[in-house]
PDB file of C-alpha atoms in Angstrom:
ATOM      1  CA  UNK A 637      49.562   5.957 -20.526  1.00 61.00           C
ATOM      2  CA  UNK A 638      46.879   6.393 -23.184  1.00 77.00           C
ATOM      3  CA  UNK A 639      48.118   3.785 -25.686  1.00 87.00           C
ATOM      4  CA  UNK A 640      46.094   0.788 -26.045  1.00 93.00           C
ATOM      5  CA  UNK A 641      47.400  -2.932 -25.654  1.00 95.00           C
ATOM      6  CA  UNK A 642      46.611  -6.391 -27.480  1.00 96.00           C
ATOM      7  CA  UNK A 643      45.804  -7.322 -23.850  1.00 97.00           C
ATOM      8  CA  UNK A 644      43.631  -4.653 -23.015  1.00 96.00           C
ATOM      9  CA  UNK A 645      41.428  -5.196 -26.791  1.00 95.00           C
ATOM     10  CA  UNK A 646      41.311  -8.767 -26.123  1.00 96.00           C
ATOM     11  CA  UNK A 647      39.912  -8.643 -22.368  1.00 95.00           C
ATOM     12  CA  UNK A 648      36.740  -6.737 -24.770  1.00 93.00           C
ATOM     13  CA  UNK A 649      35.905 -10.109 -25.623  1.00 94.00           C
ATOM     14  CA  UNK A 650      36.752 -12.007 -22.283  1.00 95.00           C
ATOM     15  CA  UNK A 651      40.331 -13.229 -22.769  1.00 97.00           C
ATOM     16  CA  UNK A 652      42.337 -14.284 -19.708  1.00 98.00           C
ATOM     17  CA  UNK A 653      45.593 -12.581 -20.507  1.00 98.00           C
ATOM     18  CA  UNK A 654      49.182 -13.126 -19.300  1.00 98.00           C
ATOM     19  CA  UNK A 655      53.102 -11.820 -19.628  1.00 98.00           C
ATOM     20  CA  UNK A 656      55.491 -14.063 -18.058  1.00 98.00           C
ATOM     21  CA  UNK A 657      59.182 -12.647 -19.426  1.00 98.00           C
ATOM     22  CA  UNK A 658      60.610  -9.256 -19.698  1.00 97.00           C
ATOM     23  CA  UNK A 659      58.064  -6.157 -19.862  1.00 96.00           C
ATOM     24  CA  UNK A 660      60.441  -2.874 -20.641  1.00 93.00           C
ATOM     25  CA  UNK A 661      57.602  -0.418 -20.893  1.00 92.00           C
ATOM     26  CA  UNK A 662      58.365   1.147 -17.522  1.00 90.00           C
ATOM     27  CA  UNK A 663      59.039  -0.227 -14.432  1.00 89.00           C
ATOM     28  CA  UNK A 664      56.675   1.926 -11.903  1.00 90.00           C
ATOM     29  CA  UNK A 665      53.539   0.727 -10.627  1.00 92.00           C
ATOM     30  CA  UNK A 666      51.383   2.548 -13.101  1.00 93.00           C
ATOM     31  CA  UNK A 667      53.720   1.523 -16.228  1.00 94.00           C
ATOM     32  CA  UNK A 668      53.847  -2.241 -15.345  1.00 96.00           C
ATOM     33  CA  UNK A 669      51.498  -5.047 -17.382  1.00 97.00           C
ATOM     34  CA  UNK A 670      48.582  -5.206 -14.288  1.00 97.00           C
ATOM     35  CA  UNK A 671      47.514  -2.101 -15.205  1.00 96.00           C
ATOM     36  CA  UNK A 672      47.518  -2.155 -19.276  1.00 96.00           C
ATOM     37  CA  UNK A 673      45.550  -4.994 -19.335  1.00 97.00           C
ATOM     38  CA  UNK A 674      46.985  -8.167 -18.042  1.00 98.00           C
ATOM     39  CA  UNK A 675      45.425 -10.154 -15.531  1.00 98.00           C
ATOM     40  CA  UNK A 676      48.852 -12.188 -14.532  1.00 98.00           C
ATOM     41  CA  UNK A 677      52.658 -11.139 -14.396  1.00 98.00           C
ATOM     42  CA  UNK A 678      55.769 -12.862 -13.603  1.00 98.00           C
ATOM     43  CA  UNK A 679      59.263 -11.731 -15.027  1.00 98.00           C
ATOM     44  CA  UNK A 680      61.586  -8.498 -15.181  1.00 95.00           C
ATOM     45  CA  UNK A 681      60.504  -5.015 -16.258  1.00 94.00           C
ATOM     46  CA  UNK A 682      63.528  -3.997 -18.601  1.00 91.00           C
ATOM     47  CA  UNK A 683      66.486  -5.435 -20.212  1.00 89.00           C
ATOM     48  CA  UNK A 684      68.441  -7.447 -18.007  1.00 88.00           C
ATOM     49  CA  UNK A 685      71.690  -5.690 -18.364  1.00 84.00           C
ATOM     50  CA  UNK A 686      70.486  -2.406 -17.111  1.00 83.00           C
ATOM     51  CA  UNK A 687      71.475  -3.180 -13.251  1.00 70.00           C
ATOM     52  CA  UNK A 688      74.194  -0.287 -12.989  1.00 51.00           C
ATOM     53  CA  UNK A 689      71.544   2.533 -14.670  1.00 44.00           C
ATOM     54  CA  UNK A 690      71.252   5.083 -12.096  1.00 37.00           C
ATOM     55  CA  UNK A 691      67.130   5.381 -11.249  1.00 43.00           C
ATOM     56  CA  UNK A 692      65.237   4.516  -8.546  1.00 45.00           C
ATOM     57  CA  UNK A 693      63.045   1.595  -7.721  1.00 41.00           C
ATOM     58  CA  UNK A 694      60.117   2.902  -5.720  1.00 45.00           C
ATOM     59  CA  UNK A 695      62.713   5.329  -3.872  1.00 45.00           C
ATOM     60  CA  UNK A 696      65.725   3.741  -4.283  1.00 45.00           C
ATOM     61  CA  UNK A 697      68.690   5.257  -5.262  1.00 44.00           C
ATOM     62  CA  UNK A 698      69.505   2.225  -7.897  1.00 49.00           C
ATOM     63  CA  UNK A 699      67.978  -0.247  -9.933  1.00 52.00           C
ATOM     64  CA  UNK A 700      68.261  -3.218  -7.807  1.00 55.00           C
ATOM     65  CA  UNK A 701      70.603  -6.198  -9.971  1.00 69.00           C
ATOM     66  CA  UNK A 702      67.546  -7.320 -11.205  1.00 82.00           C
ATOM     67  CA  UNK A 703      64.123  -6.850  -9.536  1.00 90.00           C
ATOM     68  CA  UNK A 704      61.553  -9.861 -10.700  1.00 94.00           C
ATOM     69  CA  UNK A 705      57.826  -9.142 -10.275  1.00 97.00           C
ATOM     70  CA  UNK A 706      54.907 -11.148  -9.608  1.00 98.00           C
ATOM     71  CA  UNK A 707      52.427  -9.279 -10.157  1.00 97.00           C
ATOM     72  CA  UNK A 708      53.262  -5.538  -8.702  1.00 97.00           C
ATOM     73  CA  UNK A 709      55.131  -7.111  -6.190  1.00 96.00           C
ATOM     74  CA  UNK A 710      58.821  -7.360  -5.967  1.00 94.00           C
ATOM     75  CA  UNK A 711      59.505 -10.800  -4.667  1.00 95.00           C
ATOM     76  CA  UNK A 712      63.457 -11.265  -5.431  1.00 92.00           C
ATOM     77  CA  UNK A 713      66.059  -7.749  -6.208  1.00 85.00           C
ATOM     78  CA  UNK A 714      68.763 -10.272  -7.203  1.00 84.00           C
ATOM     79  CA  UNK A 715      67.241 -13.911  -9.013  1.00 91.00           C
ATOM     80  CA  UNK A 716      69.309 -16.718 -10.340  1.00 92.00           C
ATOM     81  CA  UNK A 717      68.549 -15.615 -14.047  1.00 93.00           C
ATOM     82  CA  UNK A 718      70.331 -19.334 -15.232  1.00 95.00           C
ATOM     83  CA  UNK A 719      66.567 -19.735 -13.883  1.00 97.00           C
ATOM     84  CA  UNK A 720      64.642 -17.461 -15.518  1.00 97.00           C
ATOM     85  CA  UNK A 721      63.630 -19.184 -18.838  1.00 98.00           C
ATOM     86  CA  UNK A 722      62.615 -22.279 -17.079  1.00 98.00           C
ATOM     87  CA  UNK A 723      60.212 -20.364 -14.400  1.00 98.00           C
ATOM     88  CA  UNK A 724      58.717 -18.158 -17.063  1.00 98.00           C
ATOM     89  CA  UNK A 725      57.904 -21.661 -19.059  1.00 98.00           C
ATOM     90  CA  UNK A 726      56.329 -23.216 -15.876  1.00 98.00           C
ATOM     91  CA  UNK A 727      54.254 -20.095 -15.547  1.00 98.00           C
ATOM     92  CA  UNK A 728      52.964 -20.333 -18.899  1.00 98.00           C
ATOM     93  CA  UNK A 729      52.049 -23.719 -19.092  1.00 98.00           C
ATOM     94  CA  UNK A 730      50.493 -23.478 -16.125  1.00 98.00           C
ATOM     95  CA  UNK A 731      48.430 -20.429 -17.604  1.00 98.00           C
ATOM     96  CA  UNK A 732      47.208 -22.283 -20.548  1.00 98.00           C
ATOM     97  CA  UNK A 733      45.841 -25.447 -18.217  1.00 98.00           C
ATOM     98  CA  UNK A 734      44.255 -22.737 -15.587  1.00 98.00           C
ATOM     99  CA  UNK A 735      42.441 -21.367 -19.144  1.00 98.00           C
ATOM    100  CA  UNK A 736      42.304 -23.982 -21.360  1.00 97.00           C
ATOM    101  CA  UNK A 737      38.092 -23.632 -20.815  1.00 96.00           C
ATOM    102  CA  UNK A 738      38.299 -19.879 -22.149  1.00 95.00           C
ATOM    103  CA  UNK A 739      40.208 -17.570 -24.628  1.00 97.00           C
ATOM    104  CA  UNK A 740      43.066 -16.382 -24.070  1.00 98.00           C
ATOM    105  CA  UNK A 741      46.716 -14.429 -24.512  1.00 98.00           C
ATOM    106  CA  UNK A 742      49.950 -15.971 -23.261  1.00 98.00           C
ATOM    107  CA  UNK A 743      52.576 -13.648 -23.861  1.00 98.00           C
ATOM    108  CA  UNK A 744      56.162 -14.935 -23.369  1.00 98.00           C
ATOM    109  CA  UNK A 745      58.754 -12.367 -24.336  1.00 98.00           C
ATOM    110  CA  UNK A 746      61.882 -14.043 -23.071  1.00 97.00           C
ATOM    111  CA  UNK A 747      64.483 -12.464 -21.340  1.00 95.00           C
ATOM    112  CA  UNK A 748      67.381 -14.413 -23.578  1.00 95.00           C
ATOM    113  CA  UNK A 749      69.064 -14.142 -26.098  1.00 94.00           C
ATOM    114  CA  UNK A 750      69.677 -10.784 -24.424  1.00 91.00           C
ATOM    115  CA  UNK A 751      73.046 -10.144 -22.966  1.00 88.00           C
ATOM    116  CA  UNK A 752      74.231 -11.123 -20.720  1.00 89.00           C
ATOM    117  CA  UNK A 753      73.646 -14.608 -21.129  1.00 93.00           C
ATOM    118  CA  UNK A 754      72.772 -17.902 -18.559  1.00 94.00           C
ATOM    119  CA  UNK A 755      71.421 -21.125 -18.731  1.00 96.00           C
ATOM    120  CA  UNK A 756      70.301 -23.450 -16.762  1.00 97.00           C
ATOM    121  CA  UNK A 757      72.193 -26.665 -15.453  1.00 97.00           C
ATOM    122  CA  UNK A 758      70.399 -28.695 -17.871  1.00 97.00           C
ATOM    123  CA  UNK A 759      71.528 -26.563 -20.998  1.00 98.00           C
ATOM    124  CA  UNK A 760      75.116 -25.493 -20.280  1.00 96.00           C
ATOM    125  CA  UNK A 761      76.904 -27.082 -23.128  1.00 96.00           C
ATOM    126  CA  UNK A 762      73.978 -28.525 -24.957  1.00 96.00           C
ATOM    127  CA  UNK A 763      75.065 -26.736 -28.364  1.00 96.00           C
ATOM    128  CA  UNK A 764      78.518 -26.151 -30.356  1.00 94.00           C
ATOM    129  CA  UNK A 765      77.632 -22.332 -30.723  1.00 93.00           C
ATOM    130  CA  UNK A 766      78.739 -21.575 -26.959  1.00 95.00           C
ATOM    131  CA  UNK A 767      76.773 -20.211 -24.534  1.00 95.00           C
ATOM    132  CA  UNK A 768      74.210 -18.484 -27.182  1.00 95.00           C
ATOM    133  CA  UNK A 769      73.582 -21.437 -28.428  1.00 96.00           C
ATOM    134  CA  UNK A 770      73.001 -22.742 -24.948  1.00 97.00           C
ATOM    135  CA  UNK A 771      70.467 -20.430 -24.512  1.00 97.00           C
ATOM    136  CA  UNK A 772      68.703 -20.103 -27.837  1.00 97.00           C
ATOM    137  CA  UNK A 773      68.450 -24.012 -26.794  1.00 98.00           C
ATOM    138  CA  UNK A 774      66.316 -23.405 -24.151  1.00 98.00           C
ATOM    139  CA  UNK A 775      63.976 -21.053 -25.550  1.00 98.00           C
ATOM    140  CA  UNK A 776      63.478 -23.723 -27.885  1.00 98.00           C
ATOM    141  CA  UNK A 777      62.897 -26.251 -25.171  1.00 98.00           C
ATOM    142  CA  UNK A 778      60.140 -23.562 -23.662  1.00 98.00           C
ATOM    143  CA  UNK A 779      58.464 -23.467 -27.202  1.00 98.00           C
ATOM    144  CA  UNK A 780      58.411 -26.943 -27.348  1.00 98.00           C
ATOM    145  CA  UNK A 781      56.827 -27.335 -23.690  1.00 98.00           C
ATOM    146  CA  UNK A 782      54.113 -24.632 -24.674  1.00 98.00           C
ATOM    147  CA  UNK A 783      53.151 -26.313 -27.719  1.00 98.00           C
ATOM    148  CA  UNK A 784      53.241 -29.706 -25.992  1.00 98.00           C
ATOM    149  CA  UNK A 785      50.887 -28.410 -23.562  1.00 98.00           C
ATOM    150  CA  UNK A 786      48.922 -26.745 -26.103  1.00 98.00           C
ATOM    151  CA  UNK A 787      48.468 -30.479 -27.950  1.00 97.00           C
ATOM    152  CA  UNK A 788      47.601 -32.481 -24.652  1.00 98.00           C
ATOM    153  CA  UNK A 789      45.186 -29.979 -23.514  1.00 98.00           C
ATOM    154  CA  UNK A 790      43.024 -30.395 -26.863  1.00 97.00           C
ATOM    155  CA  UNK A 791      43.887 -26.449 -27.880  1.00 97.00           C
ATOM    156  CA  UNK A 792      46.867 -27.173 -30.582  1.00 95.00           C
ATOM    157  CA  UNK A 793      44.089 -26.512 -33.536  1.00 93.00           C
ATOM    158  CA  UNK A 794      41.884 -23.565 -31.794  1.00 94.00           C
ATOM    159  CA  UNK A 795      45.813 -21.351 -31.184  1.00 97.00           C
ATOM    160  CA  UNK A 796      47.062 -18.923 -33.124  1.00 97.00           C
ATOM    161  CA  UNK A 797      51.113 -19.089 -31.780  1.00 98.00           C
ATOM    162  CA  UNK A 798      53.409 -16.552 -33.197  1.00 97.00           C
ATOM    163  CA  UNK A 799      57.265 -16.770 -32.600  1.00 97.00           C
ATOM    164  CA  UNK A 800      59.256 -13.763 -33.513  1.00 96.00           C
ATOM    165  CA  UNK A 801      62.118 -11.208 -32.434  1.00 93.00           C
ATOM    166  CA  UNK A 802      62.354  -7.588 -32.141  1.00 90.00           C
ATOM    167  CA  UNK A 803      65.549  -7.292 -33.999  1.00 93.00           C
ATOM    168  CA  UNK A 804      68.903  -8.619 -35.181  1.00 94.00           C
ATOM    169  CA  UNK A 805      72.225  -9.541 -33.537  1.00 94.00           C
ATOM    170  CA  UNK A 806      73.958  -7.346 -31.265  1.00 93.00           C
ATOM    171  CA  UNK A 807      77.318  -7.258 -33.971  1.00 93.00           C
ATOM    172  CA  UNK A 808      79.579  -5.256 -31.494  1.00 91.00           C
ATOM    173  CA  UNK A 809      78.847  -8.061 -28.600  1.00 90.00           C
ATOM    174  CA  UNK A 810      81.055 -10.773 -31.136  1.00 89.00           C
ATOM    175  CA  UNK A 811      79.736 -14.477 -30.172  1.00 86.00           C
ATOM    176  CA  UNK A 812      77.573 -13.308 -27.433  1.00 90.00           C
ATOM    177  CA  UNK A 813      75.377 -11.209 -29.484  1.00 92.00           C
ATOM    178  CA  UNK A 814      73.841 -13.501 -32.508  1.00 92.00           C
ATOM    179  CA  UNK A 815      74.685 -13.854 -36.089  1.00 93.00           C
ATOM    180  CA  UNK A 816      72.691 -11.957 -38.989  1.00 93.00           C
ATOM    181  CA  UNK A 817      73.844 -14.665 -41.845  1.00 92.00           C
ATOM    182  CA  UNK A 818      74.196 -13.148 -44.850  1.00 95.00           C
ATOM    183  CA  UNK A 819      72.562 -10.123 -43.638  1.00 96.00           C
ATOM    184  CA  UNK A 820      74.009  -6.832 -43.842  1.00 96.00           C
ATOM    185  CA  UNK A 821      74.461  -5.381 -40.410  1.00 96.00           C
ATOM    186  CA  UNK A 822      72.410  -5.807 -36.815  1.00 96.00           C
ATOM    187  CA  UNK A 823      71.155  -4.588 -34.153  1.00 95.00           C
ATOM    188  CA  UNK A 824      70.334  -1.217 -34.806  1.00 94.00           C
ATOM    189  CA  UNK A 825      70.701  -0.493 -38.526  1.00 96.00           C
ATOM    190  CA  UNK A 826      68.162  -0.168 -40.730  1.00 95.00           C
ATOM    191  CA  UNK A 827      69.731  -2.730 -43.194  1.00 97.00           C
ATOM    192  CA  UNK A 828      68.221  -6.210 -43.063  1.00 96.00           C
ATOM    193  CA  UNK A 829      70.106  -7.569 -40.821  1.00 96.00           C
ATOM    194  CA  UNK A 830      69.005  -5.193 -38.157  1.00 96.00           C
ATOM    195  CA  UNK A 831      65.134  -5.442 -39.217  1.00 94.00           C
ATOM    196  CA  UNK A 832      64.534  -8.636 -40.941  1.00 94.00           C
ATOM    197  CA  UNK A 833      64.099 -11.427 -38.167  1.00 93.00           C
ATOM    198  CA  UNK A 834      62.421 -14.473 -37.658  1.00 90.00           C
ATOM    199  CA  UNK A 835      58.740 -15.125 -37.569  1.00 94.00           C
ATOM    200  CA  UNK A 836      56.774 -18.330 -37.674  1.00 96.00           C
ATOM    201  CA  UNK A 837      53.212 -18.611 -37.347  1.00 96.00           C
ATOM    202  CA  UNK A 838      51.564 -21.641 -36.644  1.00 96.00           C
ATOM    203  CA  UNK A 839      47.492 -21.889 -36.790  1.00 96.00           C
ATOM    204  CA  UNK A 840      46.035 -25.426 -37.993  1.00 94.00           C
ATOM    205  CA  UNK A 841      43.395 -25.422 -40.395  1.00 92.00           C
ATOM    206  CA  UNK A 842      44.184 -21.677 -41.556  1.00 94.00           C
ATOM    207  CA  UNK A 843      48.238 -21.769 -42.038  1.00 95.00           C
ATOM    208  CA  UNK A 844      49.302 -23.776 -43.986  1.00 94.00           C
ATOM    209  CA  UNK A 845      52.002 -26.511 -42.711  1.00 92.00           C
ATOM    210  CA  UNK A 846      55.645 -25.861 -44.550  1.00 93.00           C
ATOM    211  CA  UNK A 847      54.251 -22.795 -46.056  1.00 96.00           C
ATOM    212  CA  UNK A 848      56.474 -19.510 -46.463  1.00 95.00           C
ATOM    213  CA  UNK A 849      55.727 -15.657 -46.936  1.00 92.00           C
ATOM    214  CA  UNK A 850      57.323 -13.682 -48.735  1.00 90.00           C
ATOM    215  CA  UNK A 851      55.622 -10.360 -47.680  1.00 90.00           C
ATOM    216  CA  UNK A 852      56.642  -7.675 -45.900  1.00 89.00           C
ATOM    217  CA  UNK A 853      55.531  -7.970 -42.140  1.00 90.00           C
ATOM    218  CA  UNK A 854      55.774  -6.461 -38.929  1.00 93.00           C
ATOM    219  CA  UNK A 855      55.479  -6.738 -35.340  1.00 93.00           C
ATOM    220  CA  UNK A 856      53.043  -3.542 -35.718  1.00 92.00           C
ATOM    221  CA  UNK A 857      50.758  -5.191 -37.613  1.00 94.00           C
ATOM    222  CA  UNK A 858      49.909  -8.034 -34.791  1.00 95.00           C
ATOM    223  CA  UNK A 859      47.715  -5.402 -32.851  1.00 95.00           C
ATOM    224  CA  UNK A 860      45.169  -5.233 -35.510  1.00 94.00           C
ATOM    225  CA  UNK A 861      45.265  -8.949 -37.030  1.00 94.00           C
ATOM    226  CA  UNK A 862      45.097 -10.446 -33.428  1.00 95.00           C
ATOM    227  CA  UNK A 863      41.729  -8.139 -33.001  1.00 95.00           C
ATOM    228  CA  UNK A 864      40.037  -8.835 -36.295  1.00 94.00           C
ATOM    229  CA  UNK A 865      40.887 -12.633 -35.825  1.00 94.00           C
ATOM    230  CA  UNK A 866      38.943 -12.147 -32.449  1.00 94.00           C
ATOM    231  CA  UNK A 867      36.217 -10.240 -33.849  1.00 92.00           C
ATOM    232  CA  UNK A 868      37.226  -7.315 -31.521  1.00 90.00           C
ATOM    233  CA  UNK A 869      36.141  -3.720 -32.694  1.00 83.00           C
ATOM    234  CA  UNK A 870      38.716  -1.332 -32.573  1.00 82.00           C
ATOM    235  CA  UNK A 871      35.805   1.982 -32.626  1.00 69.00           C
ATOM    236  CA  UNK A 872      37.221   4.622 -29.872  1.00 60.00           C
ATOM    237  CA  UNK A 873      40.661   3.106 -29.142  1.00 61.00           C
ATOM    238  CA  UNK A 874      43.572   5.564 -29.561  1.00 52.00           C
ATOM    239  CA  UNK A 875      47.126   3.926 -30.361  1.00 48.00           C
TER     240      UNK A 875
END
């Protein structure tokens, strides 16, 4: 309860800040993104294959299938999730038009690739890779919608956006769970296949375009360059 949240630096300087995706940092009231900082959820608050873990949901005796929040509220305890990406997209671009007058965070951690998988309609059997690839096309059809927005809204050179993954395939899942490459192992191992992921920053006027990094990187290291890039001072905040 005492760590401290990009969201919760950022509102120091006046930043409307958002989540719409999967939260997994504890499902109870005082756990969920409202109170670390965020002014608007919509999404699930764990992995979307934990339906049959015994726990309760504000006194019940089981997870519900799949409880999505708006806010604190629990407005559906079993959603379409072929859905999902598509109404966490609408949420977000309607988030950056609501804001587009004042900073702010959009935070979209997708529920997919995580098993176990759905599309919508419109992407069932849009790729040769299955239903992965199905789904990995959709999350690239919600970039592409967030950045679109970002360019006709006049904020595609005042953005920072970030794109990466919290680790590698899922190897014991087969087609369902990713591909490494020529990676050594997955999900997790500490060999790269299991650490090394994709990350693409795009930032006009300060990245590059076509540029690549060769450093090492990691998701740990977005708390602190996301609050010196908004001149937010850090003095007093435990981590």
């Amino acid at each position: 309860r005492e760590e401290t949240t990009i969201a919760e630096v950022l509102k120091r300087q006046n930043y409307a800040t958002g989540i719409f995706g999967k939260w997994h940092l504890g499902h109870k009231d005082e756990f969920l993104p409202l109170q670390h900082g965020f002014d608007e959820y919509y999404g699930i608050p764990y992995s979307n294959d934990m339906s049959s873990v015994t726990n309760d949901w504000k006194g019940a005796s089981l997870f519900p299938p799949i409880p999505l929040l708006d806010g604190n509220e629990l407005i559906d305890s079993e959603p379409d999730q072929s859905k999902l990406t598509q109404a966490y997209t609408k949420r977000s671009v309607d988030f950056i038009k609501r804001n587009k007058k004042n900073p702010f965070f959009l935070y979209v951690p997708h529920t997919f690739p995580h098993i176990p998988l759905f599309a919508s309609e419109e992407f069932k059997g849009s790729s040769l890779r299955g239903l992965f690839g199905d789904v990995v096309e959709e999350v690239d059809w919600s970039v592409g919608q967030i950045l679109k927005t970002l360019k006709e809204e006049g904020l595609e050179e005042n953005t920072l956006v970030i794109f990466t993954s919290d680790n590698g395939p899922w190897l014991t899942l087969g087609d369902t769970g990713g591909s490494a490459g020529l990676l050594h192992q997955g999900k997790g191992s500490t060999f790269e296949g299991g650490m090394r992921v994709p990350m693409i920053a795009k930032w006009a006027n300060h990245i590059p375009s076509g540029s690549t990094s060769y450093a090492l990187g990691s998701t740990m290291d977005l708390f602190n360059t996301i609050a010196s890039i908004s001149n937010t001072q850090l003095d007093g905040i435990e981590g």
